[in-house]
JSON list of C-alpha atoms in Angstrom, two decimals:
[
{"chain": "B", "resi": 1, "resn": "GLY", "atom": "CA", "xyz": [-1.48, -39.95, -26.51]},
{"chain": "B", "resi": 2, "resn": "ALA", "atom": "CA", "xyz": [-0.29, -43.06, -28.45]},
{"chain": "B", "resi": 3, "resn": "VAL", "atom": "CA", "xyz": [3.43, -42.33, -28.37]},
{"chain": "B", "resi": 4, "resn": "VAL", "atom": "CA", "xyz": [5.97, -44.93, -29.42]},
{"chain": "B", "resi": 5, "resn": "SER", "atom": "CA", "xyz": [9.68, -44.48, -28.81]},
{"chain": "B", "resi": 6, "resn": "GLN", "atom": "CA", "xyz": [12.73, -46.23, -30.20]},
{"chain": "B", "resi": 7, "resn": "HIS", "atom": "CA", "xyz": [16.25, -46.40, -28.89]},
{"chain": "B", "resi": 8, "resn": "PRO", "atom": "CA", "xyz": [18.79, -45.74, -30.18]},
{"chain": "B", "resi": 9, "resn": "SER", "atom": "CA", "xyz": [17.82, -43.33, -32.95]},
{"chain": "B", "resi": 10, "resn": "TRP", "atom": "CA", "xyz": [20.99, -44.21, -34.81]},
{"chain": "B", "resi": 11, "resn": "VAL", "atom": "CA", "xyz": [23.81, -46.71, -34.39]},
{"chain": "B", "resi": 12, "resn": "ILE", "atom": "CA", "xyz": [27.04, -47.48, -36.18]},
{"chain": "B", "resi": 13, "resn": "CYS", "atom": "CA", "xyz": [28.65, -50.84, -35.60]},
{"chain": "B", "resi": 14, "resn": "LYS", "atom": "CA", "xyz": [31.36, -53.05, -37.00]},
{"chain": "B", "resi": 15, "resn": "SER", "atom": "CA", "xyz": [30.62, -56.06, -39.18]},
{"chain": "B", "resi": 16, "resn": "GLY", "atom": "CA", "xyz": [30.06, -59.18, -37.10]},
{"chain": "B", "resi": 17, "resn": "THR", "atom": "CA", "xyz": [28.75, -57.47, -33.99]},
{"chain": "B", "resi": 18, "resn": "SER", "atom": "CA", "xyz": [25.19, -57.57, -32.67]},
{"chain": "B", "resi": 19, "resn": "VAL", "atom": "CA", "xyz": [22.93, -54.58, -32.20]},
{"chain": "B", "resi": 20, "resn": "LYS", "atom": "CA", "xyz": [19.80, -54.30, -30.06]},
{"chain": "B", "resi": 21, "resn": "ILE", "atom": "CA", "xyz": [17.00, -51.85, -30.82]},
{"chain": "B", "resi": 22, "resn": "GLU", "atom": "CA", "xyz": [14.28, -51.12, -28.28]},
{"chain": "B", "resi": 23, "resn": "CYS", "atom": "CA", "xyz": [10.69, -50.15, -29.03]},
{"chain": "B", "resi": 24, "resn": "ARG", "atom": "CA", "xyz": [8.46, -48.83, -26.26]},
{"chain": "B", "resi": 25, "resn": "SER", "atom": "CA", "xyz": [4.83, -47.77, -26.14]},
{"chain": "B", "resi": 26, "resn": "LEU", "atom": "CA", "xyz": [4.97, -44.89, -23.67]},
{"chain": "B", "resi": 27, "resn": "ASP", "atom": "CA", "xyz": [1.34, -44.23, -22.78]},
{"chain": "B", "resi": 28, "resn": "PHE", "atom": "CA", "xyz": [-0.50, -47.41, -23.72]},
{"chain": "B", "resi": 29, "resn": "GLN", "atom": "CA", "xyz": [-0.10, -51.14, -23.54]},
{"chain": "B", "resi": 30, "resn": "ALA", "atom": "CA", "xyz": [0.49, -53.07, -26.74]},
{"chain": "B", "resi": 31, "resn": "THR", "atom": "CA", "xyz": [-0.08, -56.78, -27.01]},
{"chain": "B", "resi": 32, "resn": "THR", "atom": "CA", "xyz": [1.14, -56.64, -30.58]},
{"chain": "B", "resi": 33, "resn": "MET", "atom": "CA", "xyz": [4.05, -54.73, -32.07]},
{"chain": "B", "resi": 34, "resn": "PHE", "atom": "CA", "xyz": [5.54, -54.88, -35.54]},
{"chain": "B", "resi": 35, "resn": "TRP", "atom": "CA", "xyz": [9.04, -54.44, -36.92]},
{"chain": "B", "resi": 36, "resn": "TYR", "atom": "CA", "xyz": [9.69, -52.94, -40.36]},
{"chain": "B", "resi": 37, "resn": "ARG", "atom": "CA", "xyz": [12.70, -51.98, -42.38]},
{"chain": "B", "resi": 38, "resn": "GLN", "atom": "CA", "xyz": [12.75, -49.27, -44.99]},
{"chain": "B", "resi": 39, "resn": "PHE", "atom": "CA", "xyz": [15.21, -48.63, -47.79]},
{"chain": "B", "resi": 40, "resn": "PRO", "atom": "CA", "xyz": [15.65, -45.16, -49.32]},
{"chain": "B", "resi": 41, "resn": "LYS", "atom": "CA", "xyz": [12.72, -44.03, -51.45]},
{"chain": "B", "resi": 42, "resn": "GLN", "atom": "CA", "xyz": [10.81, -47.23, -50.70]},
{"chain": "B", "resi": 43, "resn": "SER", "atom": "CA", "xyz": [7.81, -48.08, -48.60]},
{"chain": "B", "resi": 44, "resn": "LEU", "atom": "CA", "xyz": [7.88, -50.00, -45.35]},
{"chain": "B", "resi": 45, "resn": "MET", "atom": "CA", "xyz": [8.66, -53.72, -45.49]},
{"chain": "B", "resi": 46, "resn": "LEU", "atom": "CA", "xyz": [7.17, -55.77, -42.68]},
{"chain": "B", "resi": 47, "resn": "MET", "atom": "CA", "xyz": [9.75, -58.03, -41.05]},
{"chain": "B", "resi": 48, "resn": "ALA", "atom": "CA", "xyz": [7.87, -59.62, -38.18]},
{"chain": "B", "resi": 49, "resn": "THR", "atom": "CA", "xyz": [4.95, -59.47, -35.79]},
{"chain": "B", "resi": 50, "resn": "SER", "atom": "CA", "xyz": [5.83, -59.39, -32.12]},
{"chain": "B", "resi": 51, "resn": "ASN", "atom": "CA", "xyz": [3.27, -60.68, -29.63]},
{"chain": "B", "resi": 52, "resn": "GLU", "atom": "CA", "xyz": [3.73, -60.23, -25.90]},
{"chain": "B", "resi": 53, "resn": "GLY", "atom": "CA", "xyz": [4.60, -63.47, -24.19]},
{"chain": "B", "resi": 54, "resn": "SER", "atom": "CA", "xyz": [4.94, -65.55, -27.34]},
{"chain": "B", "resi": 55, "resn": "LYS", "atom": "CA", "xyz": [7.30, -66.14, -30.22]},
{"chain": "B", "resi": 56, "resn": "ALA", "atom": "CA", "xyz": [7.44, -63.61, -33.00]},
{"chain": "B", "resi": 57, "resn": "THR", "atom": "CA", "xyz": [6.00, -64.40, -36.41]},
{"chain": "B", "resi": 58, "resn": "TYR", "atom": "CA", "xyz": [8.38, -63.64, -39.24]},
{"chain": "B", "resi": 59, "resn": "GLU", "atom": "CA", "xyz": [7.51, -62.71, -42.79]},
{"chain": "B", "resi": 60, "resn": "GLN", "atom": "CA", "xyz": [8.68, -64.89, -45.63]},
{"chain": "B", "resi": 61, "resn": "GLY", "atom": "CA", "xyz": [12.34, -64.34, -46.43]},
{"chain": "B", "resi": 62, "resn": "VAL", "atom": "CA", "xyz": [13.25, -62.83, -43.05]},
{"chain": "B", "resi": 63, "resn": "GLU", "atom": "CA", "xyz": [15.84, -64.87, -41.13]},
{"chain": "B", "resi": 64, "resn": "LYS", "atom": "CA", "xyz": [14.55, -65.40, -37.61]},
{"chain": "B", "resi": 65, "resn": "ASP", "atom": "CA", "xyz": [18.00, -66.39, -36.32]},
{"chain": "B", "resi": 66, "resn": "LYS", "atom": "CA", "xyz": [19.46, -63.16, -37.60]},
{"chain": "B", "resi": 67, "resn": "PHE", "atom": "CA", "xyz": [16.71, -60.83, -36.43]},
{"chain": "B", "resi": 68, "resn": "LEU", "atom": "CA", "xyz": [15.84, -61.87, -32.88]},
{"chain": "B", "resi": 69, "resn": "ILE", "atom": "CA", "xyz": [12.66, -60.37, -31.48]},
{"chain": "B", "resi": 70, "resn": "ASN", "atom": "CA", "xyz": [11.65, -60.39, -27.82]},
{"chain": "B", "resi": 71, "resn": "HIS", "atom": "CA", "xyz": [8.37, -58.93, -26.55]},
{"chain": "B", "resi": 72, "resn": "ALA", "atom": "CA", "xyz": [8.81, -59.37, -22.82]},
{"chain": "B", "resi": 73, "resn": "SER", "atom": "CA", "xyz": [6.24, -56.86, -21.60]},
{"chain": "B", "resi": 74, "resn": "LEU", "atom": "CA", "xyz": [3.18, -55.01, -22.81]},
{"chain": "B", "resi": 75, "resn": "THR", "atom": "CA", "xyz": [5.25, -51.89, -23.43]},
{"chain": "B", "resi": 76, "resn": "LEU", "atom": "CA", "xyz": [8.56, -53.18, -24.74]},
{"chain": "B", "resi": 77, "resn": "SER", "atom": "CA", "xyz": [9.73, -55.12, -27.78]},
{"chain": "B", "resi": 78, "resn": "THR", "atom": "CA", "xyz": [13.35, -55.52, -28.82]},
{"chain": "B", "resi": 79, "resn": "LEU", "atom": "CA", "xyz": [14.95, -56.36, -32.13]},
{"chain": "B", "resi": 80, "resn": "THR", "atom": "CA", "xyz": [18.48, -57.73, -32.09]},
{"chain": "B", "resi": 81, "resn": "VAL", "atom": "CA", "xyz": [20.38, -57.85, -35.34]},
{"chain": "B", "resi": 82, "resn": "THR", "atom": "CA", "xyz": [22.94, -60.62, -34.81]},
{"chain": "B", "resi": 83, "resn": "SER", "atom": "CA", "xyz": [26.27, -60.78, -36.61]},
{"chain": "B", "resi": 84, "resn": "ALA", "atom": "CA", "xyz": [25.43, -57.65, -38.54]},
{"chain": "B", "resi": 85, "resn": "HIS", "atom": "CA", "xyz": [26.83, -57.14, -42.03]},
{"chain": "B", "resi": 86, "resn": "PRO", "atom": "CA", "xyz": [26.83, -54.09, -44.30]},
{"chain": "B", "resi": 87, "resn": "GLU", "atom": "CA", "xyz": [23.76, -55.36, -46.15]},
{"chain": "B", "resi": 88, "resn": "ASP", "atom": "CA", "xyz": [21.82, -55.10, -42.88]},
{"chain": "B", "resi": 89, "resn": "SER", "atom": "CA", "xyz": [22.31, -51.34, -42.93]},
{"chain": "B", "resi": 90, "resn": "SER", "atom": "CA", "xyz": [18.86, -49.83, -43.12]},
{"chain": "B", "resi": 91, "resn": "PHE", "atom": "CA", "xyz": [16.20, -47.78, -41.36]},
{"chain": "B", "resi": 92, "resn": "TYR", "atom": "CA", "xyz": [14.34, -49.95, -38.84]},
{"chain": "B", "resi": 93, "resn": "ILE", "atom": "CA", "xyz": [10.92, -48.82, -37.61]},
{"chain": "B", "resi": 94, "resn": "CYS", "atom": "CA", "xyz": [8.66, -50.38, -35.02]},
{"chain": "B", "resi": 95, "resn": "SER", "atom": "CA", "xyz": [4.96, -49.89, -34.46]},
{"chain": "B", "resi": 96, "resn": "ALA", "atom": "CA", "xyz": [2.58, -50.74, -31.66]},
{"chain": "B", "resi": 97, "resn": "ILE", "atom": "CA", "xyz": [-1.10, -51.49, -31.89]},
{"chain": "B", "resi": 98, "resn": "LEU", "atom": "CA", "xyz": [-3.46, -49.36, -29.85]},
{"chain": "B", "resi": 99, "resn": "ARG", "atom": "CA", "xyz": [-6.60, -51.42, -29.50]},
{"chain": "B", "resi": 100, "resn": "ASP", "atom": "CA", "xyz": [-9.98, -49.74, -28.97]},
{"chain": "B", "resi": 101, "resn": "TYR", "atom": "CA", "xyz": [-12.10, -52.54, -27.56]},
{"chain": "B", "resi": 102, "resn": "HIS", "atom": "CA", "xyz": [-15.23, -50.40, -27.65]},
{"chain": "B", "resi": 103, "resn": "LYS", "atom": "CA", "xyz": [-14.94, -49.65, -31.37]},
{"chain": "B", "resi": 104, "resn": "GLY", "atom": "CA", "xyz": [-13.23, -52.92, -32.23]},
{"chain": "B", "resi": 105, "resn": "THR", "atom": "CA", "xyz": [-10.38, -51.13, -33.98]},
{"chain": "B", "resi": 106, "resn": "ASP", "atom": "CA", "xyz": [-6.61, -51.65, -34.08]},
{"chain": "B", "resi": 107, "resn": "THR", "atom": "CA", "xyz": [-4.45, -48.66, -34.99]},
{"chain": "B", "resi": 108, "resn": "GLN", "atom": "CA", "xyz": [-0.71, -48.91, -35.54]},
{"chain": "B", "resi": 109, "resn": "TYR", "atom": "CA", "xyz": [1.37, -46.07, -34.11]},
{"chain": "B", "resi": 110, "resn": "PHE", "atom": "CA", "xyz": [4.95, -45.88, -35.26]},
{"chain": "B", "resi": 111, "resn": "GLY", "atom": "CA", "xyz": [8.21, -45.13, -33.55]},
{"chain": "B", "resi": 112, "resn": "PRO", "atom": "CA", "xyz": [10.66, -42.56, -34.94]},
{"chain": "B", "resi": 113, "resn": "GLY", "atom": "CA", "xyz": [12.93, -45.23, -36.43]},
{"chain": "B", "resi": 114, "resn": "THR", "atom": "CA", "xyz": [16.52, -46.36, -35.93]},
{"chain": "B", "resi": 115, "resn": "ARG", "atom": "CA", "xyz": [19.19, -45.81, -38.55]},
{"chain": "B", "resi": 116, "resn": "LEU", "atom": "CA", "xyz": [21.63, -48.74, -38.53]},
{"chain": "B", "resi": 117, "resn": "THR", "atom": "CA", "xyz": [24.94, -48.47, -40.34]},
{"chain": "B", "resi": 118, "resn": "VAL", "atom": "CA", "xyz": [27.20, -51.51, -40.42]},
{"chain": "B", "resi": 119, "resn": "LEU", "atom": "CA", "xyz": [30.81, -50.85, -41.41]},
{"chain": "J", "resi": 1, "resn": "GLU", "atom": "CA", "xyz": [-4.15, -60.99, -53.25]},
{"chain": "J", "resi": 2, "resn": "ASP", "atom": "CA", "xyz": [-4.49, -57.87, -51.11]},
{"chain": "J", "resi": 3, "resn": "GLN", "atom": "CA", "xyz": [-2.88, -54.90, -52.80]},
{"chain": "J", "resi": 4, "resn": "VAL", "atom": "CA", "xyz": [-2.53, -51.13, -52.47]},
{"chain": "J", "resi": 5, "resn": "THR", "atom": "CA", "xyz": [-1.51, -48.77, -55.28]},
{"chain": "J", "resi": 6, "resn": "GLN", "atom": "CA", "xyz": [-0.90, -45.08, -54.78]},
{"chain": "J", "resi": 7, "resn": "SER", "atom": "CA", "xyz": [-0.73, -42.38, -57.43]},
{"chain": "J", "resi": 8, "resn": "PRO", "atom": "CA", "xyz": [0.97, -40.25, -58.38]},
{"chain": "J", "resi": 9, "resn": "GLU", "atom": "CA", "xyz": [4.39, -41.35, -57.12]},
{"chain": "J", "resi": 10, "resn": "ALA", "atom": "CA", "xyz": [5.41, -37.71, -56.78]},
{"chain": "J", "resi": 11, "resn": "LEU", "atom": "CA", "xyz": [3.46, -34.47, -56.82]},
{"chain": "J", "resi": 12, "resn": "ARG", "atom": "CA", "xyz": [4.78, -30.95, -56.94]},
{"chain": "J", "resi": 13, "resn": "LEU", "atom": "CA", "xyz": [2.43, -28.12, -56.01]},
{"chain": "J", "resi": 14, "resn": "GLN", "atom": "CA", "xyz": [2.66, -24.42, -55.55]},
{"chain": "J", "resi": 15, "resn": "GLU", "atom": "CA", "xyz": [1.62, -23.10, -52.19]},
{"chain": "J", "resi": 16, "resn": "GLY", "atom": "CA", "xyz": [-2.16, -22.71, -52.22]},
{"chain": "J", "resi": 17, "resn": "GLU", "atom": "CA", "xyz": [-2.67, -25.09, -55.16]},
{"chain": "J", "resi": 18, "resn": "SER", "atom": "CA", "xyz": [-5.17, -27.72, -54.03]},
{"chain": "J", "resi": 19, "resn": "SER", "atom": "CA", "xyz": [-4.94, -31.32, -55.26]},
{"chain": "J", "resi": 20, "resn": "SER", "atom": "CA", "xyz": [-5.72, -34.94, -54.44]},
{"chain": "J", "resi": 21, "resn": "LEU", "atom": "CA", "xyz": [-3.72, -38.11, -53.84]},
{"chain": "J", "resi": 22, "resn": "ASN", "atom": "CA", "xyz": [-5.19, -41.45, -54.86]},
{"chain": "J", "resi": 23, "resn": "CYS", "atom": "CA", "xyz": [-5.04, -44.83, -53.13]},
{"chain": "J", "resi": 24, "resn": "SER", "atom": "CA", "xyz": [-6.57, -47.80, -54.98]},
{"chain": "J", "resi": 25, "resn": "TYR", "atom": "CA", "xyz": [-6.94, -51.04, -53.10]},
{"chain": "J", "resi": 26, "resn": "THR", "atom": "CA", "xyz": [-8.10, -54.62, -53.36]},
{"chain": "J", "resi": 27, "resn": "VAL", "atom": "CA", "xyz": [-8.61, -56.50, -50.14]},
{"chain": "J", "resi": 28, "resn": "SER", "atom": "CA", "xyz": [-10.61, -59.48, -49.03]},
{"chain": "J", "resi": 29, "resn": "GLY", "atom": "CA", "xyz": [-12.61, -57.97, -46.20]},
{"chain": "J", "resi": 30, "resn": "LEU", "atom": "CA", "xyz": [-11.61, -54.40, -45.42]},
{"chain": "J", "resi": 31, "resn": "ARG", "atom": "CA", "xyz": [-11.22, -53.71, -41.75]},
{"chain": "J", "resi": 32, "resn": "GLY", "atom": "CA", "xyz": [-9.82, -50.21, -42.19]},
{"chain": "J", "resi": 33, "resn": "LEU", "atom": "CA", "xyz": [-7.92, -47.91, -44.54]},
{"chain": "J", "resi": 34, "resn": "PHE", "atom": "CA", "xyz": [-5.19, -45.80, -42.99]},
{"chain": "J", "resi": 35, "resn": "TRP", "atom": "CA", "xyz": [-3.37, -42.65, -44.07]},
{"chain": "J", "resi": 36, "resn": "TYR", "atom": "CA", "xyz": [0.02, -41.76, -42.64]},
{"chain": "J", "resi": 37, "resn": "ARG", "atom": "CA", "xyz": [2.43, -38.93, -43.22]},
{"chain": "J", "resi": 38, "resn": "GLN", "atom": "CA", "xyz": [6.17, -39.63, -43.22]},
{"chain": "J", "resi": 39, "resn": "ASP", "atom": "CA", "xyz": [8.89, -37.00, -43.09]},
{"chain": "J", "resi": 40, "resn": "PRO", "atom": "CA", "xyz": [12.43, -37.91, -44.24]},
{"chain": "J", "resi": 41, "resn": "GLY", "atom": "CA", "xyz": [14.31, -39.91, -41.64]},
{"chain": "J", "resi": 42, "resn": "LYS", "atom": "CA", "xyz": [11.28, -40.30, -39.37]},
{"chain": "J", "resi": 43, "resn": "GLY", "atom": "CA", "xyz": [8.61, -42.88, -38.67]},
{"chain": "J", "resi": 44, "resn": "PRO", "atom": "CA", "xyz": [5.12, -42.57, -40.16]},
{"chain": "J", "resi": 45, "resn": "GLU", "atom": "CA", "xyz": [2.69, -40.28, -38.35]},
{"chain": "J", "resi": 46, "resn": "PHE", "atom": "CA", "xyz": [-0.93, -41.42, -38.12]},
{"chain": "J", "resi": 47, "resn": "LEU", "atom": "CA", "xyz": [-3.45, -39.18, -39.87]},
{"chain": "J", "resi": 48, "resn": "PHE", "atom": "CA", "xyz": [-6.76, -40.96, -40.45]},
{"chain": "J", "resi": 49, "resn": "THR", "atom": "CA", "xyz": [-8.59, -44.26, -40.41]},
{"chain": "J", "resi": 50, "resn": "LEU", "atom": "CA", "xyz": [-11.61, -44.86, -42.64]},
{"chain": "J", "resi": 51, "resn": "TYR", "atom": "CA", "xyz": [-13.79, -47.90, -42.12]},
{"chain": "J", "resi": 52, "resn": "SER", "atom": "CA", "xyz": [-16.63, -47.86, -44.62]},
{"chain": "J", "resi": 53, "resn": "ALA", "atom": "CA", "xyz": [-17.48, -46.49, -48.06]},
{"chain": "J", "resi": 54, "resn": "GLY", "atom": "CA", "xyz": [-18.80, -42.95, -47.91]},
{"chain": "J", "resi": 55, "resn": "GLU", "atom": "CA", "xyz": [-16.89, -42.08, -44.78]},
{"chain": "J", "resi": 56, "resn": "GLU", "atom": "CA", "xyz": [-14.93, -38.80, -44.70]},
{"chain": "J", "resi": 57, "resn": "LYS", "atom": "CA", "xyz": [-12.49, -37.37, -42.16]},
{"chain": "J", "resi": 58, "resn": "GLU", "atom": "CA", "xyz": [-10.80, -33.99, -41.97]},
{"chain": "J", "resi": 59, "resn": "LYS", "atom": "CA", "xyz": [-7.78, -32.56, -40.23]},
{"chain": "J", "resi": 60, "resn": "GLU", "atom": "CA", "xyz": [-6.68, -29.01, -40.95]},
{"chain": "J", "resi": 61, "resn": "ARG", "atom": "CA", "xyz": [-6.01, -28.85, -44.72]},
{"chain": "J", "resi": 62, "resn": "LEU", "atom": "CA", "xyz": [-6.43, -32.59, -45.24]},
{"chain": "J", "resi": 63, "resn": "LYS", "atom": "CA", "xyz": [-9.59, -34.49, -46.03]},
{"chain": "J", "resi": 64, "resn": "ALA", "atom": "CA", "xyz": [-9.75, -38.24, -46.61]},
{"chain": "J", "resi": 65, "resn": "THR", "atom": "CA", "xyz": [-12.58, -40.02, -48.38]},
{"chain": "J", "resi": 66, "resn": "LEU", "atom": "CA", "xyz": [-13.32, -43.68, -49.04]},
{"chain": "J", "resi": 67, "resn": "THR", "atom": "CA", "xyz": [-15.16, -45.69, -51.67]},
{"chain": "J", "resi": 68, "resn": "LYS", "atom": "CA", "xyz": [-15.30, -49.46, -52.14]},
{"chain": "J", "resi": 69, "resn": "LYS", "atom": "CA", "xyz": [-12.25, -49.37, -54.41]},
{"chain": "J", "resi": 70, "resn": "GLU", "atom": "CA", "xyz": [-10.22, -46.30, -53.54]},
{"chain": "J", "resi": 71, "resn": "SER", "atom": "CA", "xyz": [-9.48, -43.51, -51.13]},
{"chain": "J", "resi": 72, "resn": "PHE", "atom": "CA", "xyz": [-8.55, -39.92, -51.82]},
{"chain": "J", "resi": 73, "resn": "LEU", "atom": "CA", "xyz": [-6.53, -37.57, -49.68]},
{"chain": "J", "resi": 74, "resn": "HIS", "atom": "CA", "xyz": [-7.53, -34.04, -50.62]},
{"chain": "J", "resi": 75, "resn": "ILE", "atom": "CA", "xyz": [-5.13, -31.25, -49.74]},
{"chain": "J", "resi": 76, "resn": "THR", "atom": "CA", "xyz": [-6.69, -27.79, -49.71]},
{"chain": "J", "resi": 77, "resn": "ALA", "atom": "CA", "xyz": [-4.46, -24.72, -50.08]},
{"chain": "J", "resi": 78, "resn": "PRO", "atom": "CA", "xyz": [-1.30, -26.60, -49.12]},
{"chain": "J", "resi": 79, "resn": "LYS", "atom": "CA", "xyz": [1.64, -24.97, -47.38]},
{"chain": "J", "resi": 80, "resn": "PRO", "atom": "CA", "xyz": [5.34, -25.86, -47.63]},
{"chain": "J", "resi": 81, "resn": "GLU", "atom": "CA", "xyz": [5.11, -27.64, -44.28]},
{"chain": "J", "resi": 82, "resn": "ASP", "atom": "CA", "xyz": [2.72, -30.14, -45.87]},
{"chain": "J", "resi": 83, "resn": "SER", "atom": "CA", "xyz": [5.64, -31.47, -47.91]},
{"chain": "J", "resi": 84, "resn": "ALA", "atom": "CA", "xyz": [6.15, -35.15, -46.97]},
{"chain": "J", "resi": 85, "resn": "THR", "atom": "CA", "xyz": [5.49, -38.66, -48.22]},
{"chain": "J", "resi": 86, "resn": "TYR", "atom": "CA", "xyz": [1.91, -39.74, -47.70]},
{"chain": "J", "resi": 87, "resn": "LEU", "atom": "CA", "xyz": [1.37, -43.45, -47.16]},
{"chain": "J", "resi": 88, "resn": "CYS", "atom": "CA", "xyz": [-1.88, -45.35, -47.60]},
{"chain": "J", "resi": 89, "resn": "ALA", "atom": "CA", "xyz": [-2.39, -48.76, -46.00]},
{"chain": "J", "resi": 90, "resn": "VAL", "atom": "CA", "xyz": [-5.21, -51.26, -45.68]},
{"chain": "J", "resi": 91, "resn": "GLN", "atom": "CA", "xyz": [-5.96, -53.59, -42.84]},
{"chain": "J", "resi": 92, "resn": "ALA", "atom": "CA", "xyz": [-7.80, -56.80, -43.70]},
{"chain": "J", "resi": 93, "resn": "GLN", "atom": "CA", "xyz": [-10.08, -58.85, -41.50]},
{"chain": "J", "resi": 94, "resn": "ASN", "atom": "CA", "xyz": [-8.47, -61.64, -39.48]},
{"chain": "J", "resi": 95, "resn": "GLN", "atom": "CA", "xyz": [-4.91, -60.51, -40.12]},
{"chain": "J", "resi": 96, "resn": "GLY", "atom": "CA", "xyz": [-3.98, -59.54, -36.59]},
{"chain": "J", "resi": 97, "resn": "GLY", "atom": "CA", "xyz": [-3.78, -55.83, -37.29]},
{"chain": "J", "resi": 98, "resn": "LYS", "atom": "CA", "xyz": [-1.23, -56.10, -40.12]},
{"chain": "J", "resi": 99, "resn": "LEU", "atom": "CA", "xyz": [-1.08, -53.26, -42.62]},
{"chain": "J", "resi": 100, "resn": "ILE", "atom": "CA", "xyz": [-0.47, -53.54, -46.34]},
{"chain": "J", "resi": 101, "resn": "PHE", "atom": "CA", "xyz": [1.18, -50.37, -47.55]},
{"chain": "J", "resi": 102, "resn": "GLY", "atom": "CA", "xyz": [1.22, -48.62, -50.88]},
{"chain": "J", "resi": 103, "resn": "GLN", "atom": "CA", "xyz": [4.45, -47.17, -52.23]},
{"chain": "J", "resi": 104, "resn": "GLY", "atom": "CA", "xyz": [3.56, -43.67, -51.11]},
{"chain": "J", "resi": 105, "resn": "THR", "atom": "CA", "xyz": [3.16, -40.28, -52.77]},
{"chain": "J", "resi": 106, "resn": "GLU", "atom": "CA", "xyz": [5.97, -37.81, -52.26]},
{"chain": "J", "resi": 107, "resn": "LEU", "atom": "CA", "xyz": [4.43, -34.36, -52.02]},
{"chain": "J", "resi": 108, "resn": "SER", "atom": "CA", "xyz": [6.48, -31.21, -52.48]},
{"chain": "J", "resi": 109, "resn": "VAL", "atom": "CA", "xyz": [4.88, -27.80, -51.90]},
{"chain": "J", "resi": 110, "resn": "LYS", "atom": "CA", "xyz": [6.86, -24.81, -53.10]},
{"chain": "J", "resi": 111, "resn": "PRO", "atom": "CA", "xyz": [6.35, -21.32, -51.69]}
]
């Protein structure tokens, strides 16, 4: 249980184009999902919190007009990198919260990541 | 400020050589401390959650423990397939489930 998928697993695009990455919780519903980016040999950097049915909350320094997040259902969140440039090349990872209402716990389960390369 | 520090940054072991990874944390109201394993080019894989000091959890060759200031991930008789980066993260109260990650410990186990 608690499987999160991402699509695509890798994408190469030209500078100036937009790229959409999907994150799905396959066997549970997730009111909250998160988007991270990770540079080589570094830890995960939180970009934004995605809440179903409401606007995403972005971390300081993350451009909300460049990284558009839509959480239209309890199992799907999308990240669109608009007008991508080479500096946007990175490893993007999503996570979804599995909430145990009985224990009162929230556990983040991560997707496999998407490697974005902008030429 | 909530903070997580992991040590060492890198650890090289021989197969069968047991050791421990450290995660020191400061957080205003700990809701949970999480351990993940991350293989190169993949997303983190959930291992354990610890909620209160004195708690311990085990999974195969891994055992996680928690005190009020730090957590240890003990690896007993490691195998080459245990090679990965191990990430520690804390979740604070009233933060909507956000995690604050340490920089990770890159473990290499040689046969």
